[in-house]
GROMACS .gro file of C-alpha atoms in nm:
model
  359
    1UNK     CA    1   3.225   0.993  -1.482
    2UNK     CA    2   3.363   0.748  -1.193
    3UNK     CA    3   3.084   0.542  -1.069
    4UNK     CA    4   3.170   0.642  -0.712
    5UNK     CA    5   3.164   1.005  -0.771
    6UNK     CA    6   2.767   0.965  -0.937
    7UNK     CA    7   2.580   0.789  -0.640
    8UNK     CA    8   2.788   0.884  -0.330
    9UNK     CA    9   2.702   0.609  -0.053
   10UNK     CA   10   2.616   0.855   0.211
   11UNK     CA   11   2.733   0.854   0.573
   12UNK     CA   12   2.600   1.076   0.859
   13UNK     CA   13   2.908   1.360   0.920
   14UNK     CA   14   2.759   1.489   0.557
   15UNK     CA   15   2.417   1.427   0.574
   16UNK     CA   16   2.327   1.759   0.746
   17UNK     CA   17   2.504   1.971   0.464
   18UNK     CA   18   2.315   1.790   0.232
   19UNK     CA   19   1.942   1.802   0.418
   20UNK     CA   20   2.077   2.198   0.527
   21UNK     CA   21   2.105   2.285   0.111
   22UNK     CA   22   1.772   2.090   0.036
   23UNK     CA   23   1.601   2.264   0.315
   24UNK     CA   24   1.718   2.645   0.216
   25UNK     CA   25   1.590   2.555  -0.151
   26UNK     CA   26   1.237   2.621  -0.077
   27UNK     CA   27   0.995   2.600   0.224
   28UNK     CA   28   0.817   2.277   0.030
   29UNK     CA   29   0.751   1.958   0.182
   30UNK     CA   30   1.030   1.709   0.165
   31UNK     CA   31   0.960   1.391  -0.031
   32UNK     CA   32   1.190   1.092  -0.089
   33UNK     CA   33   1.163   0.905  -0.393
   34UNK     CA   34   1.219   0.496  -0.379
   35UNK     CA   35   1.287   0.275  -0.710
   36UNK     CA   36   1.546   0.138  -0.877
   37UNK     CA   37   1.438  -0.042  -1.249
   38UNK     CA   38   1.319   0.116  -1.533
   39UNK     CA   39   0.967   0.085  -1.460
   40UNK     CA   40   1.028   0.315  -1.130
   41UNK     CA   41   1.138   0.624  -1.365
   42UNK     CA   42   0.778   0.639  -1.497
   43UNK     CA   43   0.685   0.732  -1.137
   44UNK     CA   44   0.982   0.982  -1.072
   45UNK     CA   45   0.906   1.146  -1.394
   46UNK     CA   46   0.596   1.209  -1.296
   47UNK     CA   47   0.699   1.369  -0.921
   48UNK     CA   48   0.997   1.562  -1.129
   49UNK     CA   49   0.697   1.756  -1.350
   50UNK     CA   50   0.482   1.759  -1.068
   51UNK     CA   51   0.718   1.895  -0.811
   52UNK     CA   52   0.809   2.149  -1.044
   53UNK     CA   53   0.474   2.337  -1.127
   54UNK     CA   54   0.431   2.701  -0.987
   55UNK     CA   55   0.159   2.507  -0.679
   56UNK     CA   56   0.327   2.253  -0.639
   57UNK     CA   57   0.368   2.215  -0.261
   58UNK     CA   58   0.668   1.975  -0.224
   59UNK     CA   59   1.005   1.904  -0.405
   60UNK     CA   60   1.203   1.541  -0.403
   61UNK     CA   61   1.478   1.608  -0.102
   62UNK     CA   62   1.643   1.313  -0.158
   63UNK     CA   63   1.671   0.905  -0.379
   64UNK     CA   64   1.697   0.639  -0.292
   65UNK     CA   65   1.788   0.314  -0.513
   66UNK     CA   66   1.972  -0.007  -0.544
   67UNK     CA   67   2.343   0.002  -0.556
   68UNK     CA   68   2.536   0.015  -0.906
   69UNK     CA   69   2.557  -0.332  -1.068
   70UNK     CA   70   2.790  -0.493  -1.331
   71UNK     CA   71   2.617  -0.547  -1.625
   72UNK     CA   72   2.655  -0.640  -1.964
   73UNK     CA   73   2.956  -0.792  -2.178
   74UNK     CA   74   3.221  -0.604  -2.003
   75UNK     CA   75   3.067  -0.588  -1.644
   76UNK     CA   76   3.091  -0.207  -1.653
   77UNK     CA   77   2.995  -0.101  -1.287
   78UNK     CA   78   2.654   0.136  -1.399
   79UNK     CA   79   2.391   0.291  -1.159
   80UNK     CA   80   2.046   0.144  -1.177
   81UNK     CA   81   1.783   0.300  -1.392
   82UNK     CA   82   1.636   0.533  -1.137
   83UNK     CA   83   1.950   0.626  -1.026
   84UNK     CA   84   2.059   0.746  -1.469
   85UNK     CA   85   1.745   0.893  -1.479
   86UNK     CA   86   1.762   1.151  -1.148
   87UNK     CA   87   2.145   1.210  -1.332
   88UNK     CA   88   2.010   1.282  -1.690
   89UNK     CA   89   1.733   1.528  -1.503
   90UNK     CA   90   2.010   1.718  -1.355
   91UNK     CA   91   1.949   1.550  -0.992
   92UNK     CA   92   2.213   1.637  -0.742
   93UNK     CA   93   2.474   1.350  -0.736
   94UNK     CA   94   2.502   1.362  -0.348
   95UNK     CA   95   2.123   1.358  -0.296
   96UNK     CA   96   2.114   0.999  -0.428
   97UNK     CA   97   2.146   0.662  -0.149
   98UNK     CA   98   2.245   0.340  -0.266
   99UNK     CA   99   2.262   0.135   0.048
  100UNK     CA  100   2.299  -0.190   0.039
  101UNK     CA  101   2.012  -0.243   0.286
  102UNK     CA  102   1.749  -0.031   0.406
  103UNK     CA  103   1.848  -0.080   0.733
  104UNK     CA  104   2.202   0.053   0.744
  105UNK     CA  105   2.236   0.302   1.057
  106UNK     CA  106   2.442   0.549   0.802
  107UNK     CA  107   2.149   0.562   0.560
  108UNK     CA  108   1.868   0.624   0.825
  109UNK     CA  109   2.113   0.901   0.997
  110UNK     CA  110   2.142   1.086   0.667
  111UNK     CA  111   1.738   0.976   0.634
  112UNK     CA  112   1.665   1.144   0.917
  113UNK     CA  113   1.838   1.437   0.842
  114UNK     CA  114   1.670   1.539   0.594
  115UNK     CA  115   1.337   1.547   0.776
  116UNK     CA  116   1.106   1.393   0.466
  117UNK     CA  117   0.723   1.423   0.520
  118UNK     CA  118   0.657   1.179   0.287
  119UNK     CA  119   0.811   0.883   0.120
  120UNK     CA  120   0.729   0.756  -0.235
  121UNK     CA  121   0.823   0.388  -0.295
  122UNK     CA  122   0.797   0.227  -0.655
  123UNK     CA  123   0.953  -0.119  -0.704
  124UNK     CA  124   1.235  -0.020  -0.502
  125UNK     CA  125   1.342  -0.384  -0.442
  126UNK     CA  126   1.436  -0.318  -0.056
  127UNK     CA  127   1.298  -0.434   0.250
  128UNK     CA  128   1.207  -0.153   0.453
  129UNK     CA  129   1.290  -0.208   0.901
  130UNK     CA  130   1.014  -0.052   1.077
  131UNK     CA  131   1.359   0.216   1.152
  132UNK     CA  132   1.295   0.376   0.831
  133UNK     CA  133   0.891   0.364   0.834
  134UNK     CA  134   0.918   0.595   1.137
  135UNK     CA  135   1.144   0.837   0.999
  136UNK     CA  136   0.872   1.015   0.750
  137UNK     CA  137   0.598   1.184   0.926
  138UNK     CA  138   0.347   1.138   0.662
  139UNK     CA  139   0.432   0.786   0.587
  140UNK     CA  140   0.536   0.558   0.312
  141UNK     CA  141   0.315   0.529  -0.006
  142UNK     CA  142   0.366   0.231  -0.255
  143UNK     CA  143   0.273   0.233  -0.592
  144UNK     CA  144   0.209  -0.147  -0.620
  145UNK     CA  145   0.082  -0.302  -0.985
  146UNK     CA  146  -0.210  -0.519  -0.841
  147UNK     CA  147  -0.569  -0.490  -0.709
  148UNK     CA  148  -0.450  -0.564  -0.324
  149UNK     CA  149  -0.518  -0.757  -0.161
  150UNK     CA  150  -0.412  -0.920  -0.440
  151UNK     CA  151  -0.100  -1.054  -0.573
  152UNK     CA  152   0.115  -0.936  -0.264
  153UNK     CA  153   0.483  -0.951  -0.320
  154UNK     CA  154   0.786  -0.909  -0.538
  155UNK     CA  155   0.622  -1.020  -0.903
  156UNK     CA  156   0.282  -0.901  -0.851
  157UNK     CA  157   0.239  -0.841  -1.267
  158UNK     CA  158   0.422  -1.178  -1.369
  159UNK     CA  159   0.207  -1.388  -1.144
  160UNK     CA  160  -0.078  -1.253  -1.234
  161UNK     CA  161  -0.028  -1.316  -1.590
  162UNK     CA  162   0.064  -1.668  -1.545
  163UNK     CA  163  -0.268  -1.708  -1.378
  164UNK     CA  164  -0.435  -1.570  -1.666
  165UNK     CA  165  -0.640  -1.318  -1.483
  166UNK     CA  166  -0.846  -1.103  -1.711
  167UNK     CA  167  -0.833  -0.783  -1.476
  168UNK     CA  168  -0.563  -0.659  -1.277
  169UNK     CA  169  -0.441  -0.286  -1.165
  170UNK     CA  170  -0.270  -0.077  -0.960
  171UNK     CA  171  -0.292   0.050  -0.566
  172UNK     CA  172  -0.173   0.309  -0.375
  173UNK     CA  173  -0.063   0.191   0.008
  174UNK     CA  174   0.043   0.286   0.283
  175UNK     CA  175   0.349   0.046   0.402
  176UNK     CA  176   0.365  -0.140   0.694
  177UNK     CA  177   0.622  -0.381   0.822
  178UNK     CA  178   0.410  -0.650   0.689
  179UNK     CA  179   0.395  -0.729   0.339
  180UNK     CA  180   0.180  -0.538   0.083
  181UNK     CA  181  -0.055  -0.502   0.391
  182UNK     CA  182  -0.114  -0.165   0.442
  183UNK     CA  183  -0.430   0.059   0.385
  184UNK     CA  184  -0.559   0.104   0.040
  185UNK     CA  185  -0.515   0.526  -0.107
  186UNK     CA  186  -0.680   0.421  -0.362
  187UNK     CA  187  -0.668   0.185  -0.710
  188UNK     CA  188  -0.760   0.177  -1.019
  189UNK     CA  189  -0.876  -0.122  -1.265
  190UNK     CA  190  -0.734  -0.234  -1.594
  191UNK     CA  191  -0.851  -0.504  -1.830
  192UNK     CA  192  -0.576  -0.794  -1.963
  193UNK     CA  193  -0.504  -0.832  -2.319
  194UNK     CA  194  -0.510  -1.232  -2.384
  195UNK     CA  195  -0.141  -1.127  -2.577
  196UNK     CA  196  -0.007  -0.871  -2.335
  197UNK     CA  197   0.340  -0.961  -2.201
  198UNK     CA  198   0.471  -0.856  -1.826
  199UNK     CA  199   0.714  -0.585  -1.935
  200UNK     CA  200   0.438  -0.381  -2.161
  201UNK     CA  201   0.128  -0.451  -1.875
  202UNK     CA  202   0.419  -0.296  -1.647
  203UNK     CA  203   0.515   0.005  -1.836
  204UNK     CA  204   0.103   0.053  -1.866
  205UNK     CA  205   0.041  -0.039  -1.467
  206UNK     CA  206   0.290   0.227  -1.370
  207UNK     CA  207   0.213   0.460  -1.588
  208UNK     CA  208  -0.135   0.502  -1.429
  209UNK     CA  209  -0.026   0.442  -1.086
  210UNK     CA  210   0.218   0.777  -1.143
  211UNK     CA  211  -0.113   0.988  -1.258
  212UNK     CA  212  -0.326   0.810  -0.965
  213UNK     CA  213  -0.033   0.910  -0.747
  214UNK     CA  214  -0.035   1.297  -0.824
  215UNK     CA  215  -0.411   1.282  -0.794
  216UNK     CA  216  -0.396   1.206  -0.489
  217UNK     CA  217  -0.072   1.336  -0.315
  218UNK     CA  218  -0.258   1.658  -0.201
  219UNK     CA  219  -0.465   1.425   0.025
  220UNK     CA  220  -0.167   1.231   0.134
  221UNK     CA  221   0.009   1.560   0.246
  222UNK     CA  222  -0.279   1.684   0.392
  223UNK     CA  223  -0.420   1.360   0.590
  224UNK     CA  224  -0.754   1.272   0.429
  225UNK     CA  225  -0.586   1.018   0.247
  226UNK     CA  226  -0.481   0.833   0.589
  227UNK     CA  227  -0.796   0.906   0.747
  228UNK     CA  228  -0.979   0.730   0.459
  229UNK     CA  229  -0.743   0.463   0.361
  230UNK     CA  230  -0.950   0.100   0.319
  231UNK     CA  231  -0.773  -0.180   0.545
  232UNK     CA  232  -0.740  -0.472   0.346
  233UNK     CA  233  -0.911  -0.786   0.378
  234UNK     CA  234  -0.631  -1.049   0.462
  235UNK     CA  235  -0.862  -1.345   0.403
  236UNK     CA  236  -0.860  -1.244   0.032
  237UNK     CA  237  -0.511  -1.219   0.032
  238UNK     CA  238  -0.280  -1.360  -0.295
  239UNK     CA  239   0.083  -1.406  -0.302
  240UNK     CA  240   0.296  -1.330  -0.600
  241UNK     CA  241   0.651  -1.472  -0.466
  242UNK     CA  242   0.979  -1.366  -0.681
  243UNK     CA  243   1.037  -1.568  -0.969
  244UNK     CA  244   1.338  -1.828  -0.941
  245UNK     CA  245   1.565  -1.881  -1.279
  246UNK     CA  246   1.484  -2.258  -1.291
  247UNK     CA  247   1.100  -2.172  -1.357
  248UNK     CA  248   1.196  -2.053  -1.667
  249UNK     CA  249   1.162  -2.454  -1.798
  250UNK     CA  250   0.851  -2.507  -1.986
  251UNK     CA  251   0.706  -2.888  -2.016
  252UNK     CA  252   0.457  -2.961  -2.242
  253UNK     CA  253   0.252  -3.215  -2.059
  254UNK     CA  254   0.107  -2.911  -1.915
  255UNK     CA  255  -0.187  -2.731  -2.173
  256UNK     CA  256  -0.156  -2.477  -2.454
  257UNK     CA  257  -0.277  -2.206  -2.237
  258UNK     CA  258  -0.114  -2.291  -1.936
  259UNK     CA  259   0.182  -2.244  -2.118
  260UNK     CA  260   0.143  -1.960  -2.359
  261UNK     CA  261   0.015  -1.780  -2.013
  262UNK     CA  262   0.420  -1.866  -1.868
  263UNK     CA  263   0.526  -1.720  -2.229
  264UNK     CA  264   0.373  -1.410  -2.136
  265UNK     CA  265   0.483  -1.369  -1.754
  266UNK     CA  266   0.796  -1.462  -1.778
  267UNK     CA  267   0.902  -1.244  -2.100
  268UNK     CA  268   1.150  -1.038  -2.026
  269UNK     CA  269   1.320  -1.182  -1.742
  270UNK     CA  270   1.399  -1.500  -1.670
  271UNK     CA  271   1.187  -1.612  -2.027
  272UNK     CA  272   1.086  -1.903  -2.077
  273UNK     CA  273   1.294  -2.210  -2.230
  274UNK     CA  274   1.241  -2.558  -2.328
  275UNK     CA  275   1.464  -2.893  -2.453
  276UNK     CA  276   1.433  -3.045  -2.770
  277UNK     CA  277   1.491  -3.289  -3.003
  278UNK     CA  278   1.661  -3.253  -3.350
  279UNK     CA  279   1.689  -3.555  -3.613
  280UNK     CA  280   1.787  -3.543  -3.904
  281UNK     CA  281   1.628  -3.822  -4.120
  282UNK     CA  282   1.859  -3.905  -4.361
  283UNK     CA  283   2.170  -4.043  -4.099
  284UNK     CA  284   1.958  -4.083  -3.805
  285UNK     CA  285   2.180  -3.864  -3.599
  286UNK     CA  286   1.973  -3.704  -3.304
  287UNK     CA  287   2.086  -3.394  -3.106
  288UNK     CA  288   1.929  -3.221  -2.770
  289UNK     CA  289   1.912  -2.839  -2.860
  290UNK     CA  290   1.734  -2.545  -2.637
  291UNK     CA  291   1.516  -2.326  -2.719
  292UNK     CA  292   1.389  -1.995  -2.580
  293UNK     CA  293   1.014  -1.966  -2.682
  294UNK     CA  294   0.977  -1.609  -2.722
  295UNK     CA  295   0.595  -1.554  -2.871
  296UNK     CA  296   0.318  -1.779  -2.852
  297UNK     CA  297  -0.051  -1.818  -2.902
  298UNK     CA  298  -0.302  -2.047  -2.800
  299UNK     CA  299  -0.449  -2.240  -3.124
  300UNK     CA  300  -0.782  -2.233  -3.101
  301UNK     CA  301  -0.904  -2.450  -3.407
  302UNK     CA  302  -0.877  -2.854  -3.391
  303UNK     CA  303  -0.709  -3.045  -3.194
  304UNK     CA  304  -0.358  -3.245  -3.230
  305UNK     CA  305  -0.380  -3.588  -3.362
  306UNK     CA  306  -0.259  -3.890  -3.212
  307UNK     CA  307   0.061  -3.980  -3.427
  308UNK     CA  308   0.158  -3.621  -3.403
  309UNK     CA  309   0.188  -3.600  -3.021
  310UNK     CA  310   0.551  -3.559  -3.029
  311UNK     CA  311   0.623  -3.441  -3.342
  312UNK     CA  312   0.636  -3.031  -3.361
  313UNK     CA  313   0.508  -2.935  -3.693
  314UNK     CA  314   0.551  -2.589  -3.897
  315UNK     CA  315   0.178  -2.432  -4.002
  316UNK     CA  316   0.093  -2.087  -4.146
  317UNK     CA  317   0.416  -1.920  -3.993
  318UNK     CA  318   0.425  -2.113  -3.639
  319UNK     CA  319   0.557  -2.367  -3.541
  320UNK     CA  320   0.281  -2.551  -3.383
  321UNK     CA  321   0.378  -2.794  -3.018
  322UNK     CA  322   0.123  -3.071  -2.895
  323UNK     CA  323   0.074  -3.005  -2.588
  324UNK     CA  324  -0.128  -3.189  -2.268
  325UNK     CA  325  -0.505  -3.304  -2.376
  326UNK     CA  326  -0.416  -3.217  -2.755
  327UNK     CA  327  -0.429  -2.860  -2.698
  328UNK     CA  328  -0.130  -2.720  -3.003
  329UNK     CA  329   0.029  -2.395  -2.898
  330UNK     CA  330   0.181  -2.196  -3.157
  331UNK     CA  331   0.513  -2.040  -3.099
  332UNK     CA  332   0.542  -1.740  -3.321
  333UNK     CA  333   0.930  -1.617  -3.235
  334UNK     CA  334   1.184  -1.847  -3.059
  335UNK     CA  335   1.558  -1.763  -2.970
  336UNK     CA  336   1.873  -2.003  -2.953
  337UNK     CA  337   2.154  -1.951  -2.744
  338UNK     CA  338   2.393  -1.687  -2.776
  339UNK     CA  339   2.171  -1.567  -3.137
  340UNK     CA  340   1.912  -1.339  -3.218
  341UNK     CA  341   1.525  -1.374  -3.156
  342UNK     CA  342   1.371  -1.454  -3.507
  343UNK     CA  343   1.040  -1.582  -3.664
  344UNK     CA  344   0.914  -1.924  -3.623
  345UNK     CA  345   0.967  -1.944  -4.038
  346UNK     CA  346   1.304  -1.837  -4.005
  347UNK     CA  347   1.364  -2.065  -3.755
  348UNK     CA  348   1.215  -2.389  -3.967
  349UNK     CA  349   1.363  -2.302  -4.293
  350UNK     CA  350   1.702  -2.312  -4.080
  351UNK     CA  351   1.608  -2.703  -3.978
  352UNK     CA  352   1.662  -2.771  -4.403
  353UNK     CA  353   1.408  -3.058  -4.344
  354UNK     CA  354   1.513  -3.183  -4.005
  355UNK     CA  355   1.238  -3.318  -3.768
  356UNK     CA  356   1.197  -3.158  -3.439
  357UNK     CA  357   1.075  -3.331  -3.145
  358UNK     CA  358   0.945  -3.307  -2.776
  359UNK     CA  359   1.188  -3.503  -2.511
   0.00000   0.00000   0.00000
């Protein structure tokens, strides 16, 4: 189906035909879903089952997500994941926005139309104006993956990780204009794996912030939850900034678990990727390769001795980097470009006795 004709950009002459056919479907409380990447259809699925129970007392009047996007080899035009999702449940095609901003006057018209009591945000990726915080009477809630004050921003998980924090979890929030700042629903706690990578402590983060969600949406609706939101304490405020493409370089002047912390955070997207040197001893011929270092782990027996510092050596299925203050990391599964992600043996038996190097 045309691209255009699944996720209708809507404008305000059809907005009330749309909010006039939600409306007549039931006399539950309007509730607009926001998310666009995969993550966000953990939460939706959730509000889908829930809104669908005999009790339930509201029903998702409207979506809204990011845009379609070209992706892929081809640069196919396809709707985010949130958006796919809502389509593959059977979601009304016109009931889904994709504006380009938040802020567009067409969006908020057919917003406002519909009347929401309550909107449900979930890594939408969208500023939201302090125009479309006023439009549902209940409020926004976010379903952020951190402890907030904590780790404010738009890589909350991937931050954290790279600081190596052993506890993290996920808050419900009311939004305000400023960021992450809003009063604390509630939260609950979760303890970090030392191997966990962002896109699995993600899918798990979410996952409970969907059941902590429908646990407590009958207080949202009914206005306990506002009345005993926690403010947050700005002093103990973190920031989790979005993640640029050029931190993706790894240096190993830094230490072992410094970087197999960046492994972890970074998996996924943008990864993490590091230069090289190949020689090959018998001509003397040197080449500069790159690398994507895919697994790791932090060796935590011996250190790296003094003539090895820059040689990277091959022990017990890793490959095993010297890294700042001796500390060896071992990489586990590494990727070149344009090939497939394969073991750290597969990768050395491919060298046929070249030596590899730090630059």
């Amino acid at each position: 189906m045309n691209s255009s004709l699944m996720l209708r950009r809507f404008f305000c002459f059809n907005a009330p035909a749309s909010a006039s056919a939600a409306s007549t479907s039931s006399k539950k409380k309007p509730l607009v879903f926001l998310g666009s990447p995969q993550v966000s259809t953990t939460v939706l699925d959730a509000l889908f089952n829930a809104s669908s129970a005999p009790n339930s007392i509201f029903e998702i009047a409207a979506i809204v997500t990011q845009p379609p996007a070209r992706k892929g080899r081809g640069k196919k035009l396809m709707p985010s994941p949130v958006a796919q999702y809502a389509i593959n449940r059977g979601f009304p095609y016109d009931l889904i926005f994709t504006p380009e901003r938040a802020g567009e006057d067409a969006f908020l018209c057919g917003l406002r139309a519909l009347q929401p009591e309550l909107c449900i945000t979930a890594a939408y990726g969208n500023i939201l104006p302090m125009q479309f915080l006023k439009i549902p009477s209940m409020g926004t809630v976010n379903v952020h993956p951190s402890l907030l004050p904590l780790y404010r921003g738009a890589a909350p998980v991937q931050r954290a990780l790279q600081d190596g924090v052993k506890e993290t979890g996920v808050s419900l929030a009311f939004t305000v204009r400023a960021l992450d700042a809003g009063p604390v629903i509630a939260h609950e706690r979760l303890d970090v794996d030392d191997e966990i990578k962002a896109p699995d402590l993600l899918d798990l983060l979410f996952s409970q912030g969907s059941k902590l969600l429908i646990h407590e949406l009958p207080a949202i609706f009914d206005g306990s939850a506002r009345a005993n939101a926690q403010p947050q304490d700005d002093s103990k405020a973190t920031l989790a900034p979005k993640i640029a493409p050029e931190e993706s370089w790894i240096s190993f002047d830094e230490e072992a678990w410094v970087l197999h912390n960046k492994v972890r955070a970074f998996a996924g997207w943008p990864g993490t990727r590091a230069k090289l040197m190949l020689a090959d001893g018998k001509d003397g011929q040197q080449n500069i390769i790159e690398l994507k270092i895919i697994t790791t782990r932090v060796c935590h027996h011996g250190i790296v001795q003094g003539n090895e510092m820059d040689e990277i050596t091959f022990s017990k299925g890793s490959l095993v980097f010297p890294c700042r203050n001796s500390t060896p990391l071992e990489v586990l599964e590494v990727q070149l470009p344009g090939k497939k992600v394969v073991s750290a043996a597969a990768f050395w038996n491919g060298l046929r006795g070249q030596k590899l190097k730090k630059l």
